[in-house]
């Protein structure tokens, strides 16, 4: 008997972990939706109850992700409570639909309580847009709008929830808190470390170098400071401008004439 009780408790725990959402069998791509539903496990496991009001206050809303909100409304994933305490189901977790894109997911609860005088008396439907927020698992939820088209029967409640469970792997930060810049710096340090380590081993055991000659490309690193100084001299330092250059005609010295030869020419008899 004890084993049977233990199995029942274990089964109930597993059911809680997996959540109670059921994919709408009337929709296609059920396997894809099941994979999306698996991504919601962190929210489902936390079983967070979201409570919030519209503005100005008319109704209070209570919601859970793939868990029942209130036992008085069986299978309801989200309910609406007016100022008199009357509760209405806005959708059940037994008939859901999911769609997803980059950093967002749409969770739709269907088969809520029927409308009375509008929306052709159809069942209420709620759409929860889960948007990426890498800082939290369960963020804040709020009502965006109640969409009504009485002539077409296209009615739904639109909600917004922020969570990191829908953040794609290509986001700017990597799980663990490392940004893309930090990863690039880490890769650079590893590459430089490998360069010196394997270069040292090569110089030591293959070339047979000793002392500082074991440093790979030692002559380059030896002159590295001078190269930096030359670059600084070229780019950063300024020198005073010298006097302006003057240009002269072609001189005798450039023509190859000697002053003594010229004076001797004057001494010759006419």
Short mmCIF file of C-alpha atoms in Angstrom, two decimals:
data_model
loop_
_atom_site.label_atom_id
_atom_site.label_comp_id
_atom_site.label_asym_id
_atom_site.label_seq_id
_atom_site.Cartn_x
_atom_site.Cartn_y
_atom_site.Cartn_z
CA UNK A 1 0.00 0.00 0.00
CA UNK A 2 2.85 2.37 0.84
CA UNK A 3 4.40 1.79 -2.58
CA UNK A 4 1.13 2.64 -4.29
CA UNK A 5 0.84 5.90 -2.34
CA UNK A 6 4.45 6.76 -3.17
CA UNK A 7 3.82 6.16 -6.88
CA UNK A 8 0.72 8.37 -6.80
CA UNK A 9 2.64 11.18 -5.11
CA UNK A 10 5.50 10.83 -7.60
CA UNK A 11 3.11 10.93 -10.53
CA UNK A 12 1.44 14.07 -9.17
CA UNK A 13 4.84 15.74 -8.73
CA UNK A 14 5.85 14.89 -12.30
CA UNK A 15 2.54 16.17 -13.59
CA UNK A 16 3.11 19.44 -11.75
CA UNK A 17 6.59 19.78 -13.20
CA UNK A 18 5.42 19.10 -16.75
CA UNK A 19 2.46 21.44 -16.39
CA UNK A 20 -1.14 20.82 -17.35
CA UNK A 21 -1.34 22.64 -20.70
CA UNK A 22 -2.87 20.56 -23.48
CA UNK A 23 -2.30 21.40 -27.13
CA UNK A 24 -5.46 22.11 -29.12
CA UNK A 25 -5.83 18.96 -31.24
CA UNK A 26 -7.70 20.90 -33.92
CA UNK A 27 -4.49 22.76 -34.81
CA UNK A 28 -1.64 21.49 -36.98
CA UNK A 29 2.07 21.45 -36.01
CA UNK A 30 1.33 19.80 -32.66
CA UNK A 31 4.88 18.42 -32.34
CA UNK A 32 6.31 21.92 -32.80
CA UNK A 33 3.98 23.29 -30.15
CA UNK A 34 4.98 20.56 -27.73
CA UNK A 35 8.61 21.62 -28.10
CA UNK A 36 7.60 25.22 -27.43
CA UNK A 37 5.62 24.10 -24.41
CA UNK A 38 8.74 22.41 -23.07
CA UNK A 39 10.53 25.78 -23.11
CA UNK A 40 7.95 27.09 -20.64
CA UNK A 41 8.95 24.52 -17.98
CA UNK A 42 10.75 27.09 -15.76
CA UNK A 43 7.58 29.22 -15.62
CA UNK A 44 5.36 26.18 -15.18
CA UNK A 45 7.47 24.79 -12.34
CA UNK A 46 7.51 28.09 -10.44
CA UNK A 47 3.70 28.18 -10.62
CA UNK A 48 3.74 31.94 -10.15
CA UNK A 49 0.36 33.63 -9.63
CA UNK A 50 0.23 36.93 -11.51
CA UNK A 51 -2.23 39.50 -10.14
CA UNK A 52 -2.83 42.87 -11.76
CA UNK A 53 -5.57 45.36 -12.61
CA UNK A 54 -6.57 47.34 -15.66
CA UNK A 55 -6.23 51.13 -15.68
CA UNK A 56 -8.57 52.72 -14.74
CA UNK A 57 -9.51 49.94 -12.36
CA UNK A 58 -12.52 47.95 -13.49
CA UNK A 59 -11.33 44.36 -13.25
CA UNK A 60 -8.62 42.39 -11.52
CA UNK A 61 -6.87 39.63 -13.45
CA UNK A 62 -5.24 36.49 -12.09
CA UNK A 63 -3.12 34.21 -14.26
CA UNK A 64 -0.74 31.27 -14.16
CA UNK A 65 1.35 29.63 -16.87
CA UNK A 66 -0.04 26.14 -17.58
CA UNK A 67 -1.49 25.82 -14.08
CA UNK A 68 -5.00 26.29 -12.71
CA UNK A 69 -5.65 29.69 -11.14
CA UNK A 70 -8.77 29.06 -9.05
CA UNK A 71 -10.55 25.82 -8.18
CA UNK A 72 -13.91 27.55 -8.57
CA UNK A 73 -13.12 27.86 -12.29
CA UNK A 74 -11.87 24.41 -13.35
CA UNK A 75 -8.94 24.35 -15.78
CA UNK A 76 -8.84 28.15 -16.01
CA UNK A 77 -5.37 29.52 -16.76
CA UNK A 78 -6.52 33.13 -16.38
CA UNK A 79 -9.60 34.67 -14.77
CA UNK A 80 -11.22 38.09 -14.56
CA UNK A 81 -12.65 39.36 -11.26
CA UNK A 82 -14.96 42.39 -11.14
CA UNK A 83 -15.45 44.73 -8.16
CA UNK A 84 -18.32 42.55 -6.87
CA UNK A 85 -16.07 39.47 -6.79
CA UNK A 86 -17.68 37.79 -9.80
CA UNK A 87 -15.17 35.58 -11.61
CA UNK A 88 -15.03 34.77 -15.31
CA UNK A 89 -12.73 32.33 -17.05
CA UNK A 90 -10.82 33.95 -19.90
CA UNK A 91 -9.37 30.68 -21.19
CA UNK A 92 -8.45 27.18 -20.09
CA UNK A 93 -5.16 25.32 -19.99
CA UNK A 94 -6.82 22.27 -21.56
CA UNK A 95 -6.96 23.92 -24.96
CA UNK A 96 -3.92 26.03 -25.78
CA UNK A 97 -2.10 27.16 -28.88
CA UNK A 98 1.51 28.33 -29.11
CA UNK A 99 3.54 30.25 -31.66
CA UNK A 100 7.05 31.65 -31.34
CA UNK A 101 9.63 33.82 -33.05
CA UNK A 102 12.92 35.46 -32.16
CA UNK A 103 12.77 36.42 -28.47
CA UNK A 104 9.00 36.04 -28.15
CA UNK A 105 6.30 33.42 -27.73
CA UNK A 106 2.53 33.60 -27.93
CA UNK A 107 0.55 31.42 -25.49
CA UNK A 108 -3.17 31.28 -26.21
CA UNK A 109 -5.78 30.01 -23.75
CA UNK A 110 -9.11 29.04 -25.33
CA UNK A 111 -12.57 27.87 -24.24
CA UNK A 112 -13.20 30.44 -21.52
CA UNK A 113 -16.66 31.52 -20.33
CA UNK A 114 -18.99 32.62 -23.11
CA UNK A 115 -19.79 36.27 -23.82
CA UNK A 116 -23.34 37.36 -23.04
CA UNK A 117 -24.39 40.15 -25.37
CA UNK A 118 -21.47 40.59 -27.75
CA UNK A 119 -18.84 38.67 -29.73
CA UNK A 120 -21.62 36.37 -30.96
CA UNK A 121 -21.70 34.58 -27.62
CA UNK A 122 -18.38 32.83 -28.28
CA UNK A 123 -16.05 31.48 -25.62
CA UNK A 124 -13.50 33.96 -24.25
CA UNK A 125 -9.91 33.65 -25.45
CA UNK A 126 -6.74 35.06 -23.93
CA UNK A 127 -3.42 35.65 -25.68
CA UNK A 128 -0.29 36.03 -23.54
CA UNK A 129 2.67 37.54 -25.40
CA UNK A 130 5.81 36.38 -23.58
CA UNK A 131 8.69 38.72 -24.44
CA UNK A 132 12.39 38.21 -23.79
CA UNK A 133 13.84 39.74 -20.62
CA UNK A 134 17.19 38.14 -19.79
CA UNK A 135 17.14 39.40 -16.18
CA UNK A 136 14.21 37.36 -14.84
CA UNK A 137 12.28 34.11 -15.19
CA UNK A 138 8.91 35.50 -14.20
CA UNK A 139 8.59 39.23 -14.79
CA UNK A 140 5.51 41.40 -14.67
CA UNK A 141 2.28 40.71 -16.53
CA UNK A 142 -0.13 43.38 -17.71
CA UNK A 143 -3.25 43.78 -19.83
CA UNK A 144 -2.64 45.35 -23.24
CA UNK A 145 -6.19 45.38 -24.60
CA UNK A 146 -9.53 43.64 -24.79
CA UNK A 147 -10.18 43.28 -28.49
CA UNK A 148 -13.81 43.18 -29.55
CA UNK A 149 -15.32 42.98 -33.02
CA UNK A 150 -18.96 42.22 -32.49
CA UNK A 151 -19.69 41.84 -36.20
CA UNK A 152 -16.90 39.32 -36.89
CA UNK A 153 -16.75 37.57 -33.55
CA UNK A 154 -12.99 38.22 -33.37
CA UNK A 155 -12.59 38.82 -29.63
CA UNK A 156 -9.70 38.18 -27.29
CA UNK A 157 -7.80 39.54 -24.29
CA UNK A 158 -4.17 40.45 -24.98
CA UNK A 159 -1.65 40.24 -22.14
CA UNK A 160 2.10 40.87 -21.95
CA UNK A 161 4.64 38.96 -19.83
CA UNK A 162 8.43 39.36 -19.63
CA UNK A 163 10.64 36.30 -19.09
CA UNK A 164 14.02 34.89 -20.11
CA UNK A 165 12.58 31.50 -21.11
CA UNK A 166 11.89 32.83 -24.61
CA UNK A 167 15.26 34.51 -25.16
CA UNK A 168 17.04 33.03 -28.16
CA UNK A 169 20.57 31.67 -28.01
CA UNK A 170 21.78 34.46 -30.33
CA UNK A 171 21.00 37.20 -27.84
CA UNK A 172 23.70 39.73 -26.94
CA UNK A 173 24.49 38.06 -23.65
CA UNK A 174 25.43 34.44 -23.03
CA UNK A 175 23.97 32.38 -20.14
CA UNK A 176 26.29 32.82 -17.21
CA UNK A 177 26.55 36.59 -17.52
CA UNK A 178 29.31 36.87 -20.16
CA UNK A 179 28.72 39.48 -22.82
CA UNK A 180 29.99 39.18 -26.39
CA UNK A 181 32.79 41.63 -25.63
CA UNK A 182 33.92 39.57 -22.63
CA UNK A 183 33.99 36.42 -24.76
CA UNK A 184 36.12 38.16 -27.41
CA UNK A 185 38.60 39.35 -24.77
CA UNK A 186 38.74 35.84 -23.32
CA UNK A 187 39.44 34.34 -26.75
CA UNK A 188 42.20 36.92 -27.34
CA UNK A 189 43.89 36.08 -24.03
CA UNK A 190 43.73 32.34 -24.78
CA UNK A 191 45.20 32.79 -28.26
CA UNK A 192 48.08 34.95 -26.96
CA UNK A 193 48.75 32.48 -24.15
CA UNK A 194 48.88 29.56 -26.59
CA UNK A 195 51.20 31.54 -28.88
CA UNK A 196 53.77 32.12 -26.13
CA UNK A 197 53.44 28.64 -24.62
CA UNK A 198 53.85 26.63 -27.80
CA UNK A 199 56.41 29.11 -29.17
CA UNK A 200 58.50 28.71 -26.03
CA UNK A 201 58.33 24.90 -26.25
CA UNK A 202 59.35 25.01 -29.92
CA UNK A 203 62.30 27.34 -29.29
CA UNK A 204 63.41 25.31 -26.28
CA UNK A 205 63.20 21.72 -27.54
CA UNK A 206 63.35 22.03 -31.34
CA UNK A 207 65.61 25.01 -31.95
CA UNK A 208 67.61 24.51 -28.73
CA UNK A 209 67.48 28.18 -27.69
CA UNK A 210 68.51 29.30 -24.20
CA UNK A 211 67.60 32.25 -22.01
CA UNK A 212 65.61 35.04 -23.60
CA UNK A 213 66.11 33.48 -27.03
CA UNK A 214 63.41 30.99 -26.01
CA UNK A 215 60.79 33.72 -26.41
CA UNK A 216 59.11 33.24 -29.80
CA UNK A 217 60.05 35.97 -32.30
CA UNK A 218 62.43 37.42 -29.73
CA UNK A 219 64.02 39.92 -32.13
CA UNK A 220 60.59 41.38 -32.92
CA UNK A 221 59.58 41.75 -29.27
CA UNK A 222 63.01 43.19 -28.48
CA UNK A 223 62.42 46.01 -30.96
CA UNK A 224 58.73 46.31 -30.13
CA UNK A 225 59.28 49.26 -27.79
CA UNK A 226 61.33 51.10 -30.40
CA UNK A 227 58.59 50.47 -32.97
CA UNK A 228 56.02 51.93 -30.59
CA UNK A 229 58.22 54.98 -30.00
CA UNK A 230 58.64 55.50 -33.74
CA UNK A 231 54.90 55.26 -34.22
CA UNK A 232 54.30 57.76 -31.42
CA UNK A 233 56.90 60.10 -32.93
CA UNK A 234 55.16 59.89 -36.29
CA UNK A 235 51.57 60.27 -35.07
CA UNK A 236 51.58 62.17 -31.80
CA UNK A 237 54.63 64.45 -31.56
CA UNK A 238 55.00 67.78 -33.36
CA UNK A 239 58.13 69.73 -34.21
CA UNK A 240 58.62 73.43 -34.80
CA UNK A 241 58.63 74.42 -38.43
CA UNK A 242 62.04 75.47 -39.73
CA UNK A 243 62.75 78.67 -41.76
CA UNK A 244 61.17 78.79 -45.20
CA UNK A 245 63.26 77.31 -47.94
CA UNK A 246 64.78 79.62 -50.57
CA UNK A 247 65.48 78.60 -54.12
CA UNK A 248 68.55 79.85 -55.99
CA UNK A 249 69.65 79.62 -59.57
CA UNK A 250 72.23 77.24 -60.83
CA UNK A 251 75.56 78.16 -59.25
CA UNK A 252 79.04 77.90 -60.64
CA UNK A 253 79.79 75.10 -58.28
CA UNK A 254 76.97 73.10 -59.80
CA UNK A 255 78.32 73.82 -63.31
CA UNK A 256 81.75 72.54 -62.33
CA UNK A 257 83.52 75.94 -62.72
CA UNK A 258 86.37 76.98 -60.45
CA UNK A 259 86.79 80.59 -59.36
CA UNK A 260 90.59 80.38 -59.93
CA UNK A 261 90.07 79.24 -63.50
CA UNK A 262 87.78 82.17 -64.13
CA UNK A 263 90.33 84.68 -62.78
CA UNK A 264 93.07 83.11 -64.88
CA UNK A 265 91.00 83.63 -68.01
CA UNK A 266 91.01 87.38 -67.37
CA UNK A 267 94.84 87.42 -67.19
CA UNK A 268 95.35 85.95 -70.64
CA UNK A 269 96.50 88.40 -73.34
CA UNK A 270 93.88 89.56 -75.77
#
